[in-house]
């Protein structure tokens, strides 16, 4: 059975955040809220956790996992960003965007797109997610909590607990966080390519 953590949306309780992060460091797969919708997340390098995300979401090897980062300093350790791309991403973050970029050697090989050697990164604008990332001190390996054959992500913590009780280890609930996944922008060629239109405004990238 999954642990259920009820977190205040504006003033996350430090003890609870600490307990969630302890679980993540111990190998847990967690469902947690972001500024677009719920996500599945585990510690970077947790191969079993990554495999469980693939199974839950029925993903193939071409799926871009996302490294959810606390800030630009952290993001810059894991992807290559030239000056023009940096300015474009900087203007849009934190926010509901995922950016696909060439990965550095800090990214475990199994996370990379098999042909492009790219990975997704994002900096969320969500108080609870930021509290988790600050406590963890590294990105969360993540993927949108969108189940196979369903059009919209799950948005209620209690429903996620009910439906995924035996396939995730913890559910972090801080209230409704919307149904739209992030807008995905592929910068791997140096030019912005809109891969998915979601919660983030695409106008700056068109």
Short mmCIF file of C-alpha atoms in Angstrom, two decimals:
data_model
loop_
_atom_site.label_atom_id
_atom_site.label_comp_id
_atom_site.label_asym_id
_atom_site.label_seq_id
_atom_site.Cartn_x
_atom_site.Cartn_y
_atom_site.Cartn_z
CA UNK A 1 0.00 0.00 0.00
CA UNK A 2 1.17 3.49 -0.88
CA UNK A 3 1.88 6.02 1.85
CA UNK A 4 -0.30 9.12 1.66
CA UNK A 5 1.24 12.51 2.43
CA UNK A 6 -1.15 15.46 2.84
CA UNK A 7 0.94 18.60 2.26
CA UNK A 8 -0.11 22.23 2.71
CA UNK A 9 -0.08 23.85 -0.78
CA UNK A 10 1.45 27.16 0.32
CA UNK A 11 3.42 26.28 3.44
CA UNK A 12 4.65 22.68 3.01
CA UNK A 13 5.35 21.06 6.35
CA UNK A 14 9.12 20.45 6.59
CA UNK A 15 8.69 17.18 8.47
CA UNK A 16 6.40 15.75 5.79
CA UNK A 17 8.64 16.96 2.96
CA UNK A 18 11.56 15.32 4.75
CA UNK A 19 9.66 12.05 5.03
CA UNK A 20 8.80 12.08 1.32
CA UNK A 21 12.41 12.74 0.36
CA UNK A 22 13.63 9.98 2.69
CA UNK A 23 11.29 7.63 0.83
CA UNK A 24 12.61 8.79 -2.56
CA UNK A 25 16.21 8.26 -1.42
CA UNK A 26 15.23 4.76 -0.28
CA UNK A 27 14.07 3.88 -3.79
CA UNK A 28 10.41 4.86 -3.67
CA UNK A 29 8.31 5.72 -6.71
CA UNK A 30 6.04 8.64 -5.81
CA UNK A 31 3.10 10.42 -7.39
CA UNK A 32 3.48 14.14 -6.75
CA UNK A 33 1.84 17.43 -7.86
CA UNK A 34 3.39 19.95 -10.23
CA UNK A 35 2.29 23.23 -11.81
CA UNK A 36 0.63 21.37 -14.71
CA UNK A 37 -0.62 18.03 -13.36
CA UNK A 38 0.52 15.10 -11.23
CA UNK A 39 3.73 13.30 -12.15
CA UNK A 40 5.42 10.02 -11.31
CA UNK A 41 8.90 10.52 -9.89
CA UNK A 42 11.88 8.68 -8.46
CA UNK A 43 15.52 9.36 -7.71
CA UNK A 44 17.91 9.87 -10.61
CA UNK A 45 19.67 6.55 -11.20
CA UNK A 46 16.78 4.48 -9.79
CA UNK A 47 16.57 1.99 -12.66
CA UNK A 48 13.83 -0.04 -11.01
CA UNK A 49 11.76 3.12 -10.51
CA UNK A 50 12.23 4.08 -14.15
CA UNK A 51 11.14 0.61 -15.21
CA UNK A 52 8.03 0.87 -13.04
CA UNK A 53 7.13 4.21 -14.66
CA UNK A 54 7.47 2.59 -18.09
CA UNK A 55 5.19 -0.27 -16.98
CA UNK A 56 2.54 1.97 -15.38
CA UNK A 57 2.40 4.24 -18.43
CA UNK A 58 3.12 1.56 -21.06
CA UNK A 59 6.01 3.58 -22.54
CA UNK A 60 8.46 2.53 -25.23
CA UNK A 61 12.19 3.24 -25.33
CA UNK A 62 11.69 6.43 -27.34
CA UNK A 63 9.86 8.16 -24.50
CA UNK A 64 11.61 11.25 -23.20
CA UNK A 65 11.84 11.13 -19.42
CA UNK A 66 12.07 14.50 -17.70
CA UNK A 67 14.53 15.72 -15.11
CA UNK A 68 12.52 18.07 -12.90
CA UNK A 69 15.04 20.62 -11.61
CA UNK A 70 14.96 23.15 -8.81
CA UNK A 71 16.71 25.94 -10.73
CA UNK A 72 18.91 26.83 -13.71
CA UNK A 73 22.14 25.99 -11.92
CA UNK A 74 20.92 22.43 -11.48
CA UNK A 75 19.47 22.19 -15.00
CA UNK A 76 22.81 23.28 -16.49
CA UNK A 77 24.56 20.22 -15.05
CA UNK A 78 22.47 17.86 -17.16
CA UNK A 79 21.90 19.52 -20.56
CA UNK A 80 23.85 21.62 -23.04
CA UNK A 81 22.32 25.08 -23.52
CA UNK A 82 23.75 27.73 -25.84
CA UNK A 83 23.18 31.45 -25.25
CA UNK A 84 20.15 31.87 -27.50
CA UNK A 85 18.39 28.80 -26.13
CA UNK A 86 19.32 29.85 -22.58
CA UNK A 87 17.59 33.20 -23.04
CA UNK A 88 14.46 31.59 -24.47
CA UNK A 89 14.18 29.03 -21.68
CA UNK A 90 15.06 31.57 -18.98
CA UNK A 91 12.17 33.80 -20.07
CA UNK A 92 9.70 30.92 -19.76
CA UNK A 93 10.76 29.39 -16.46
CA UNK A 94 9.79 28.49 -13.87
CA UNK A 95 6.63 27.35 -15.58
CA UNK A 96 4.64 24.59 -17.26
CA UNK A 97 7.19 23.74 -19.95
CA UNK A 98 9.38 20.74 -20.68
CA UNK A 99 12.43 21.37 -22.86
CA UNK A 100 14.18 18.63 -24.83
CA UNK A 101 17.92 19.26 -25.04
CA UNK A 102 21.19 17.39 -25.66
CA UNK A 103 22.23 15.62 -22.47
CA UNK A 104 25.57 15.90 -20.68
CA UNK A 105 27.47 12.91 -19.33
CA UNK A 106 25.79 13.49 -15.95
CA UNK A 107 22.61 11.90 -17.31
CA UNK A 108 22.44 8.08 -16.95
CA UNK A 109 22.52 6.45 -20.38
CA UNK A 110 19.25 4.60 -19.87
CA UNK A 111 17.42 7.94 -19.65
CA UNK A 112 18.58 9.17 -23.05
CA UNK A 113 16.57 9.01 -26.24
CA UNK A 114 18.31 6.07 -27.98
CA UNK A 115 19.10 7.97 -31.20
CA UNK A 116 19.12 11.66 -30.29
CA UNK A 117 20.93 11.37 -26.90
CA UNK A 118 18.53 13.98 -25.54
CA UNK A 119 16.54 14.30 -22.31
CA UNK A 120 13.66 16.44 -21.10
CA UNK A 121 14.20 19.07 -18.39
CA UNK A 122 11.89 21.49 -16.62
CA UNK A 123 11.76 23.93 -13.69
CA UNK A 124 8.27 23.89 -12.18
CA UNK A 125 6.45 26.84 -10.64
CA UNK A 126 4.90 24.90 -7.76
CA UNK A 127 5.57 25.46 -4.06
CA UNK A 128 5.39 21.80 -3.00
CA UNK A 129 7.49 20.53 -5.91
CA UNK A 130 10.11 23.18 -5.19
CA UNK A 131 10.18 22.17 -1.51
CA UNK A 132 10.76 18.53 -2.49
CA UNK A 133 13.53 19.46 -4.93
CA UNK A 134 15.26 21.74 -2.41
CA UNK A 135 15.25 18.97 0.20
CA UNK A 136 16.36 16.28 -2.28
CA UNK A 137 19.20 18.40 -3.70
CA UNK A 138 19.01 16.84 -7.16
CA UNK A 139 16.47 16.52 -9.98
CA UNK A 140 13.54 14.12 -9.82
CA UNK A 141 13.37 11.65 -12.68
CA UNK A 142 9.77 12.14 -13.78
CA UNK A 143 6.99 11.47 -16.25
CA UNK A 144 3.44 12.83 -16.47
CA UNK A 145 0.94 10.66 -14.60
CA UNK A 146 -1.11 9.79 -17.67
CA UNK A 147 -2.36 6.22 -17.73
CA UNK A 148 -2.57 4.18 -20.95
CA UNK A 149 -5.75 4.68 -23.00
CA UNK A 150 -6.81 7.69 -20.91
CA UNK A 151 -7.06 11.17 -22.39
CA UNK A 152 -6.42 13.20 -19.24
CA UNK A 153 -3.98 12.81 -16.33
CA UNK A 154 -5.28 11.94 -12.86
CA UNK A 155 -5.66 15.13 -10.79
CA UNK A 156 -6.97 14.07 -7.38
CA UNK A 157 -4.59 12.65 -4.78
CA UNK A 158 -7.22 10.38 -3.24
CA UNK A 159 -8.07 8.89 -6.64
CA UNK A 160 -4.40 8.29 -7.42
CA UNK A 161 -4.03 6.55 -4.05
CA UNK A 162 -7.10 4.44 -4.78
CA UNK A 163 -6.15 3.44 -8.32
CA UNK A 164 -2.36 3.10 -8.00
CA UNK A 165 -2.14 1.90 -4.40
CA UNK A 166 -0.17 -1.23 -5.29
CA UNK A 167 2.09 0.17 -8.02
CA UNK A 168 3.44 3.36 -6.40
CA UNK A 169 5.03 3.70 -2.97
CA UNK A 170 3.74 7.15 -2.00
CA UNK A 171 1.22 9.82 -3.03
CA UNK A 172 1.91 13.48 -2.23
CA UNK A 173 -1.33 15.49 -2.20
CA UNK A 174 -1.52 19.28 -1.95
CA UNK A 175 -4.84 19.78 -3.71
CA UNK A 176 -5.90 20.03 -7.34
CA UNK A 177 -3.13 21.00 -9.74
CA UNK A 178 -4.93 20.93 -13.09
CA UNK A 179 -5.30 18.46 -15.94
CA UNK A 180 -3.04 19.88 -18.65
CA UNK A 181 0.44 18.42 -19.01
CA UNK A 182 3.38 20.66 -19.82
CA UNK A 183 4.00 22.23 -23.18
CA UNK A 184 6.99 20.40 -24.73
CA UNK A 185 9.56 22.35 -26.74
CA UNK A 186 12.38 20.49 -28.53
CA UNK A 187 15.54 22.62 -28.73
CA UNK A 188 17.86 19.74 -29.66
CA UNK A 189 18.45 21.19 -33.14
CA UNK A 190 19.03 24.71 -31.78
CA UNK A 191 15.63 25.89 -33.04
CA UNK A 192 12.36 25.67 -31.11
CA UNK A 193 10.06 22.85 -32.27
CA UNK A 194 6.71 22.54 -30.50
CA UNK A 195 6.23 18.85 -29.74
CA UNK A 196 3.16 19.12 -27.50
CA UNK A 197 0.85 22.02 -26.75
CA UNK A 198 -0.10 22.01 -23.08
CA UNK A 199 -0.31 24.29 -20.06
CA UNK A 200 2.50 26.64 -21.14
CA UNK A 201 1.82 29.37 -23.73
CA UNK A 202 3.45 28.42 -27.05
CA UNK A 203 3.45 31.97 -28.47
CA UNK A 204 7.07 32.78 -27.43
CA UNK A 205 8.30 29.74 -29.39
CA UNK A 206 6.37 30.23 -32.66
#
